PDB file of C-alpha atoms and ligand atoms in Angstrom:
ATOM      1  CA  MET Z   1      54.960  -3.456 -78.832  1.00 84.00           C
ATOM      2  CA  ASP Z   2      51.725  -1.495 -79.210  1.00 82.00           C
ATOM      3  CA  PRO Z   3      50.884   1.633 -77.212  1.00 80.00           C
ATOM      4  CA  LEU Z   4      49.186   1.010 -73.849  1.00 80.00           C
ATOM      5  CA  LEU Z   5      46.355   3.020 -72.352  1.00 76.00           C
ATOM      6  CA  LEU Z   6      46.045   2.576 -68.591  1.00 76.00           C
ATOM      7  CA  ARG Z   7      44.481   4.425 -65.698  1.00 75.00           C
ATOM      8  CA  VAL Z   8      46.371   5.293 -62.525  1.00 77.00           C
ATOM      9  CA  GLN Z   9      44.295   4.253 -59.544  1.00 75.00           C
ATOM     10  CA  ALA Z  10      44.735   2.757 -56.097  1.00 74.00           C
ATOM     11  CA  ASP Z  11      44.383  -0.839 -57.353  1.00 80.00           C
ATOM     12  CA  PRO Z  12      47.642  -1.434 -59.274  1.00 80.00           C
ATOM     13  CA  ALA Z  13      46.731  -4.864 -60.641  1.00 78.00           C
ATOM     14  CA  ALA Z  14      43.543  -3.457 -62.148  1.00 78.00           C
ATOM     15  CA  ALA Z  15      45.246  -0.257 -63.285  1.00 77.00           C
ATOM     16  CA  LEU Z  16      48.075  -1.972 -65.150  1.00 72.00           C
ATOM     17  CA  GLY Z  17      46.006  -4.678 -66.810  1.00 74.00           C
ATOM     18  CA  PRO Z  18      46.064  -8.473 -66.882  1.00 76.00           C
ATOM     19  CA  GLN Z  19      49.725  -8.694 -67.974  1.00 79.00           C
ATOM     20  CA  THR Z  20      50.967  -6.929 -64.832  1.00 84.00           C
ATOM     21  CA  ARG Z  21      54.075  -8.469 -63.277  1.00 89.00           C
ATOM     22  CA  ARG Z  22      53.760  -8.627 -59.488  1.00 91.00           C
ATOM     23  CA  HIS Z  23      56.854  -8.898 -57.286  1.00 95.00           C
ATOM     24  CA  PRO Z  24      56.050  -9.349 -53.587  1.00 96.00           C
ATOM     25  CA  ARG Z  25      58.742  -8.798 -50.937  1.00 98.00           C
ATOM     26  CA  ARG Z  26      58.243 -10.546 -47.641  1.00 98.00           C
ATOM     27  CA  ALA Z  27      59.910  -9.804 -44.307  1.00 98.00           C
ATOM     28  CA  SER Z  28      62.389 -12.627 -44.993  1.00 98.00           C
ATOM     29  CA  ASP Z  29      63.524 -10.848 -48.185  1.00 98.00           C
ATOM     30  CA  LEU Z  30      64.533  -7.798 -46.145  1.00 98.00           C
ATOM     31  CA  ARG Z  31      67.185  -9.208 -43.819  1.00 97.00           C
ATOM     32  CA  GLY Z  32      70.004  -6.742 -43.248  1.00 95.00           C
ATOM     33  CA  ILE Z  33      68.132  -3.532 -43.985  1.00 96.00           C
ATOM     34  CA  PHE Z  34      66.493  -2.826 -40.605  1.00 97.00           C
ATOM     35  CA  GLN Z  35      68.552  -1.900 -37.549  1.00 96.00           C
ATOM     36  CA  ASP Z  36      66.609  -4.236 -35.243  1.00 97.00           C
ATOM     37  CA  ALA Z  37      67.414  -7.685 -36.688  1.00 97.00           C
ATOM     38  CA  GLY Z  38      65.676  -9.403 -33.755  1.00 98.00           C
ATOM     39  CA  ALA Z  39      62.402  -7.583 -34.436  1.00 98.00           C
ATOM     40  CA  LEU Z  40      62.584  -8.621 -38.107  1.00 98.00           C
ATOM     41  CA  GLU Z  41      63.165 -12.281 -37.180  1.00 98.00           C
ATOM     42  CA  ALA Z  42      60.160 -12.119 -34.836  1.00 98.00           C
ATOM     43  CA  LEU Z  43      58.047 -10.802 -37.720  1.00 98.00           C
ATOM     44  CA  ILE Z  44      59.297 -13.607 -39.987  1.00 98.00           C
ATOM     45  CA  ARG Z  45      58.347 -16.210 -37.356  1.00 98.00           C
ATOM     46  CA  ASP Z  46      54.993 -14.485 -36.918  1.00 97.00           C
ATOM     47  CA  GLY Z  47      53.739 -15.208 -40.474  1.00 98.00           C
ATOM     48  CA  ASN Z  48      56.443 -13.589 -42.635  1.00 98.00           C
ATOM     49  CA  PRO Z  49      54.076 -10.947 -44.090  1.00 98.00           C
ATOM     50  CA  VAL Z  50      54.398  -9.210 -47.455  1.00 98.00           C
ATOM     51  CA  ILE Z  51      55.970  -5.823 -46.634  1.00 98.00           C
ATOM     52  CA  TYR Z  52      55.616  -4.391 -50.134  1.00 98.00           C
ATOM     53  CA  GLU Z  53      54.819  -5.443 -53.668  1.00 97.00           C
ATOM     54  CA  THR Z  54      55.725  -3.939 -56.975  1.00 95.00           C
ATOM     55  CA  PHE Z  55      53.481  -4.114 -60.034  1.00 93.00           C
ATOM     56  CA  GLU Z  56      55.203  -3.553 -63.374  1.00 94.00           C
ATOM     57  CA  ALA Z  57      53.611  -2.908 -66.744  1.00 92.00           C
ATOM     58  CA  PRO Z  58      54.406  -5.434 -69.504  1.00 90.00           C
ATOM     59  CA  VAL Z  59      57.181  -3.331 -71.025  1.00 93.00           C
ATOM     60  CA  PRO Z  60      60.430  -4.916 -72.277  1.00 94.00           C
ATOM     61  CA  ALA Z  61      63.507  -4.113 -70.173  1.00 93.00           C
ATOM     62  CA  SER Z  62      65.345  -2.804 -73.201  1.00 95.00           C
ATOM     63  CA  GLU Z  63      66.766   0.447 -74.542  1.00 95.00           C
ATOM     64  CA  GLY Z  64      64.230   3.083 -75.542  1.00 96.00           C
ATOM     65  CA  HIS Z  65      61.423   1.815 -73.306  1.00 97.00           C
ATOM     66  CA  LEU Z  66      60.249   3.372 -70.068  1.00 97.00           C
ATOM     67  CA  MET Z  67      59.422   0.838 -67.381  1.00 96.00           C
ATOM     68  CA  PHE Z  68      56.537   1.954 -65.206  1.00 95.00           C
ATOM     69  CA  GLY Z  69      54.272   0.626 -62.540  1.00 94.00           C
ATOM     70  CA  MET Z  70      53.249   1.018 -58.938  1.00 95.00           C
ATOM     71  CA  THR Z  71      54.535  -0.035 -55.561  1.00 96.00           C
ATOM     72  CA  VAL Z  72      52.258  -0.810 -52.610  1.00 96.00           C
ATOM     73  CA  LEU Z  73      54.184  -0.467 -49.352  1.00 98.00           C
ATOM     74  CA  TYR Z  74      52.173  -1.708 -46.378  1.00 97.00           C
ATOM     75  CA  PRO Z  75      52.078   0.088 -43.014  1.00 98.00           C
ATOM     76  CA  GLY Z  76      54.006  -1.229 -40.058  1.00 98.00           C
ATOM     77  CA  ARG Z  77      57.315  -1.063 -38.223  1.00 98.00           C
ATOM     78  CA  VAL Z  78      60.328  -3.223 -37.497  1.00 98.00           C
ATOM     79  CA  GLY Z  79      61.486  -2.011 -34.093  1.00 97.00           C
ATOM     80  CA  ASP Z  80      61.117   1.762 -34.353  1.00 97.00           C
ATOM     81  CA  GLU Z  81      61.753   1.867 -38.135  1.00 98.00           C
ATOM     82  CA  TYR Z  82      58.821   2.140 -40.513  1.00 98.00           C
ATOM     83  CA  PHE Z  83      58.359  -0.498 -43.211  1.00 98.00           C
ATOM     84  CA  MET Z  84      60.525   0.421 -46.193  1.00 98.00           C
ATOM     85  CA  THR Z  85      61.847  -0.928 -49.471  1.00 98.00           C
ATOM     86  CA  LYS Z  86      65.334  -2.414 -49.854  1.00 98.00           C
ATOM     87  CA  GLY Z  87      66.516   0.555 -51.883  1.00 98.00           C
ATOM     88  CA  HIS Z  88      68.929   0.561 -54.797  1.00 98.00           C
ATOM     89  CA  TYR Z  89      71.100   2.507 -57.173  1.00 98.00           C
ATOM     90  CA  HIS Z  90      70.373   1.994 -60.812  1.00 98.00           C
ATOM     91  CA  GLU Z  91      72.975  -0.281 -62.356  1.00 98.00           C
ATOM     92  CA  ARG Z  92      73.411   2.309 -65.080  1.00 98.00           C
ATOM     93  CA  ARG Z  93      74.108   5.148 -62.667  1.00 97.00           C
ATOM     94  CA  LEU Z  94      73.193   7.953 -65.057  1.00 95.00           C
ATOM     95  CA  THR Z  95      69.495   7.084 -65.250  1.00 98.00           C
ATOM     96  CA  ALA Z  96      66.781   8.967 -63.378  1.00 98.00           C
ATOM     97  CA  GLU Z  97      63.341   8.017 -62.085  1.00 98.00           C
ATOM     98  CA  VAL Z  98      60.048   9.787 -61.366  1.00 98.00           C
ATOM     99  CA  TYR Z  99      57.772   8.852 -58.453  1.00 97.00           C
ATOM    100  CA  LEU Z 100      54.172  10.084 -58.104  1.00 96.00           C
ATOM    101  CA  GLY Z 101      52.294   9.636 -54.825  1.00 96.00           C
ATOM    102  CA  ILE Z 102      48.849   8.061 -55.286  1.00 95.00           C
ATOM    103  CA  ARG Z 103      47.637   7.063 -51.859  1.00 95.00           C
ATOM    104  CA  GLY Z 104      48.887   7.138 -48.282  1.00 97.00           C
ATOM    105  CA  ARG Z 105      51.853   8.938 -46.840  1.00 96.00           C
ATOM    106  CA  GLY Z 106      55.531   8.296 -46.837  1.00 98.00           C
ATOM    107  CA  CYS Z 107      58.849   9.534 -48.066  1.00 98.00           C
ATOM    108  CA  LEU Z 108      61.816   8.748 -50.220  1.00 98.00           C
ATOM    109  CA  VAL Z 109      65.253   8.581 -48.684  1.00 98.00           C
ATOM    110  CA  VAL Z 110      67.932   9.295 -51.282  1.00 98.00           C
ATOM    111  CA  GLN Z 111      71.698   9.202 -51.149  1.00 97.00           C
ATOM    112  CA  THR Z 112      74.739   9.531 -53.397  1.00 97.00           C
ATOM    113  CA  GLU Z 113      77.910   7.467 -53.390  1.00 96.00           C
ATOM    114  CA  ASP Z 114      79.861  10.528 -52.247  1.00 95.00           C
ATOM    115  CA  GLY Z 115      77.775  10.762 -49.072  1.00 93.00           C
ATOM    116  CA  ARG Z 116      74.981  13.291 -49.678  1.00 97.00           C
ATOM    117  CA  SER Z 117      71.558  12.270 -48.353  1.00 97.00           C
ATOM    118  CA  ARG Z 118      68.047  13.711 -48.230  1.00 97.00           C
ATOM    119  CA  MET Z 119      64.553  12.802 -47.091  1.00 98.00           C
ATOM    120  CA  LEU Z 120      61.744  13.837 -49.475  1.00 98.00           C
ATOM    121  CA  PRO Z 121      58.178  13.610 -48.082  1.00 97.00           C
ATOM    122  CA  MET Z 122      55.531  12.148 -50.411  1.00 97.00           C
ATOM    123  CA  GLU Z 123      51.755  12.437 -50.364  1.00 96.00           C
ATOM    124  CA  PRO Z 124      49.060  11.886 -53.011  1.00 96.00           C
ATOM    125  CA  GLY Z 125      49.811  14.103 -56.002  1.00 95.00           C
ATOM    126  CA  GLY Z 126      53.405  14.760 -54.941  1.00 97.00           C
ATOM    127  CA  VAL Z 127      56.112  14.108 -57.529  1.00 97.00           C
ATOM    128  CA  VAL Z 128      59.730  13.289 -56.738  1.00 98.00           C
ATOM    129  CA  TYR Z 129      62.388  13.417 -59.401  1.00 98.00           C
ATOM    130  CA  VAL Z 130      65.196  11.038 -58.455  1.00 98.00           C
ATOM    131  CA  ALA Z 131      68.121  12.531 -60.348  1.00 98.00           C
ATOM    132  CA  PRO Z 132      70.775  10.258 -61.905  1.00 98.00           C
ATOM    133  CA  GLY Z 133      73.243   8.815 -59.391  1.00 97.00           C
ATOM    134  CA  TRP Z 134      70.979   8.895 -56.318  1.00 98.00           C
ATOM    135  CA  ALA Z 135      70.122   5.646 -54.527  1.00 98.00           C
ATOM    136  CA  HIS Z 136      66.485   5.620 -53.416  1.00 98.00           C
ATOM    137  CA  ARG Z 137      64.364   3.853 -50.841  1.00 98.00           C
ATOM    138  CA  SER Z 138      60.701   4.492 -49.982  1.00 98.00           C
ATOM    139  CA  VAL Z 139      59.267   4.463 -46.456  1.00 98.00           C
ATOM    140  CA  ASN Z 140      55.628   4.245 -45.315  1.00 98.00           C
ATOM    141  CA  THR Z 141      55.188   6.672 -42.412  1.00 98.00           C
ATOM    142  CA  GLY Z 142      51.387   6.394 -42.341  1.00 97.00           C
ATOM    143  CA  ALA Z 143      48.721   3.989 -41.147  1.00 97.00           C
ATOM    144  CA  GLU Z 144      47.432   2.873 -44.570  1.00 97.00           C
ATOM    145  CA  PRO Z 145      49.163   1.388 -47.627  1.00 96.00           C
ATOM    146  CA  PHE Z 146      51.494   3.888 -49.285  1.00 97.00           C
ATOM    147  CA  ILE Z 147      51.013   3.575 -53.048  1.00 96.00           C
ATOM    148  CA  PHE Z 148      53.085   5.368 -55.653  1.00 96.00           C
ATOM    149  CA  PHE Z 149      53.639   5.292 -59.393  1.00 96.00           C
ATOM    150  CA  PHE Z 150      57.169   5.117 -60.799  1.00 97.00           C
ATOM    151  CA  THR Z 151      58.815   5.288 -64.213  1.00 98.00           C
ATOM    152  CA  PHE Z 152      62.462   4.910 -65.258  1.00 98.00           C
ATOM    153  CA  PRO Z 153      64.503   3.883 -68.336  1.00 98.00           C
ATOM    154  CA  ALA Z 154      63.635   0.210 -68.771  1.00 98.00           C
ATOM    155  CA  ASP Z 155      67.266  -0.867 -69.210  1.00 98.00           C
ATOM    156  CA  ALA Z 156      68.507   0.976 -66.069  1.00 98.00           C
ATOM    157  CA  GLY Z 157      69.051  -2.209 -64.024  1.00 98.00           C
ATOM    158  CA  HIS Z 158      69.069  -2.368 -60.215  1.00 98.00           C
ATOM    159  CA  ASP Z 159      72.135  -2.459 -57.995  1.00 98.00           C
ATOM    160  CA  TYR Z 160      71.092  -3.679 -54.536  1.00 97.00           C
ATOM    161  CA  ALA Z 161      74.584  -4.793 -53.563  1.00 97.00           C
ATOM    162  CA  ALA Z 162      76.043  -1.267 -53.304  1.00 96.00           C
ATOM    163  CA  VAL Z 163      73.230  -0.286 -50.939  1.00 94.00           C
ATOM    164  CA  ALA Z 164      73.633  -3.502 -48.940  1.00 93.00           C
ATOM    165  CA  ARG Z 165      77.329  -2.639 -48.434  1.00 93.00           C
ATOM    166  CA  SER Z 166      76.939   0.998 -47.387  1.00 91.00           C
ATOM    167  CA  GLY Z 167      73.370   1.226 -46.061  1.00 92.00           C
ATOM    168  CA  PHE Z 168      71.507   4.545 -46.023  1.00 96.00           C
ATOM    169  CA  ASP Z 169      72.727   7.257 -43.642  1.00 96.00           C
ATOM    170  CA  LEU Z 170      69.204   8.467 -42.801  1.00 98.00           C
ATOM    171  CA  LEU Z 171      66.711   6.350 -40.859  1.00 97.00           C
ATOM    172  CA  VAL Z 172      62.999   7.152 -40.614  1.00 98.00           C
ATOM    173  CA  VAL Z 173      61.809   6.155 -37.151  1.00 98.00           C
ATOM    174  CA  HIS Z 174      58.761   6.443 -34.921  1.00 97.00           C
ATOM    175  CA  ARG Z 175      59.608   8.831 -32.054  1.00 95.00           C
ATOM    176  CA  THR Z 176      57.121  10.058 -29.450  1.00 93.00           C
ATOM    177  CA  GLY Z 177      54.175   9.239 -31.686  1.00 92.00           C
ATOM    178  CA  ALA Z 178      55.424  10.743 -34.962  1.00 95.00           C
ATOM    179  CA  PRO Z 179      57.916  10.058 -37.768  1.00 96.00           C
ATOM    180  CA  ALA Z 180      61.394  11.479 -37.296  1.00 97.00           C
ATOM    181  CA  VAL Z 181      64.522  11.362 -39.426  1.00 97.00           C
ATOM    182  CA  VAL Z 182      67.715  10.439 -37.622  1.00 97.00           C
ATOM    183  CA  GLU Z 183      71.290   9.807 -38.721  1.00 95.00           C
ATOM    184  CA  ARG Z 184      72.354   6.181 -38.492  1.00 92.00           C
ATOM    185  CA  SER Z 185      75.065   5.696 -35.878  1.00 84.00           C
ATOM    186  CA  ARG Z 186      78.145   3.946 -37.245  1.00 72.00           C
TER     187      ARG Z 186
HETATM  188  C1  F6R X 201      62.469   1.049 -59.729  1.00 65.74           C
HETATM  189  C2  F6R X 201      62.084   1.649 -58.431  1.00 65.74           C
HETATM  190  C3  F6R X 201      60.840   1.140 -57.746  1.00 65.74           C
HETATM  191  C4  F6R X 201      61.298   0.130 -56.715  1.00 65.74           C
HETATM  192  C5  F6R X 201      60.203  -0.440 -55.848  1.00 65.74           C
HETATM  193  C6  F6R X 201      60.730  -1.494 -54.879  1.00 65.74           C
HETATM  194  O1  F6R X 201      63.677   1.539 -60.196  1.00 65.74           O
HETATM  195  O2  F6R X 201      62.756   2.476 -57.872  1.00 65.74           O
HETATM  196  O3  F6R X 201      59.980   0.528 -58.649  1.00 65.74           O
HETATM  197  O4  F6R X 201      61.919  -0.926 -57.391  1.00 65.74           O
HETATM  198  O5  F6R X 201      59.600   0.569 -55.131  1.00 65.74           O
HETATM  199  O6  F6R X 201      61.899  -1.071 -54.242  1.00 65.74           O
HETATM  200  P1  F6R X 201      63.234  -1.932 -54.307  1.00 65.74           P
HETATM  201  O7  F6R X 201      63.506  -2.184 -55.763  1.00 65.74           O
HETATM  202  O8  F6R X 201      64.285  -1.094 -53.663  1.00 65.74           O
HETATM  203  O9  F6R X 201      62.973  -3.231 -53.582  1.00 65.74           O
HETATM  204 ZN1   ZN X 202      64.737   2.863 -58.969  1.00 65.74          ZN
END
């Protein structure tokens, strides 16, 4: 393919050009990730909103390429948990990823298969390096859309099943008017 010249801005579809691939995730796509299943079902009945959408550049998912794009994660909560992405390991575990905050406020929750976990706050201009082997999930802790840029080896693949089995140990919840990180009770 030819080189691309794009501009990072708060409108991902415009920034990534007409060939952008958009992947919306609705509340009904997120069953099993929030602690309060009843609150999620109520949200699904109440219009099943898009919780986040990912916009990917038209890059082939093959060796040598870097996939890149932007995620828009809308504000809101399911029970006391902030809206968040499903989260995944990369199928090829030894591949990393870079996130760059563009707009809004949130964090990345990361975790390894041997049980280490961290919460990394993100704001516009902040960069997170997700090292190889760390599962990652983003969370919108603010009142406006949380938008970030990402790039990773295009053939990394996504393993959602491992995260669905183990869950993340850290939850980001709304407590007495502010975000707080708590350990999930088992
Ligand atoms: C790609 C990546 C992000 C996420 C996106 C949606 O490797 O980390 O582009 O894919 O933020 O999150 P998931 O894929 O967990 O639904
Ligand atoms: Zn990833």
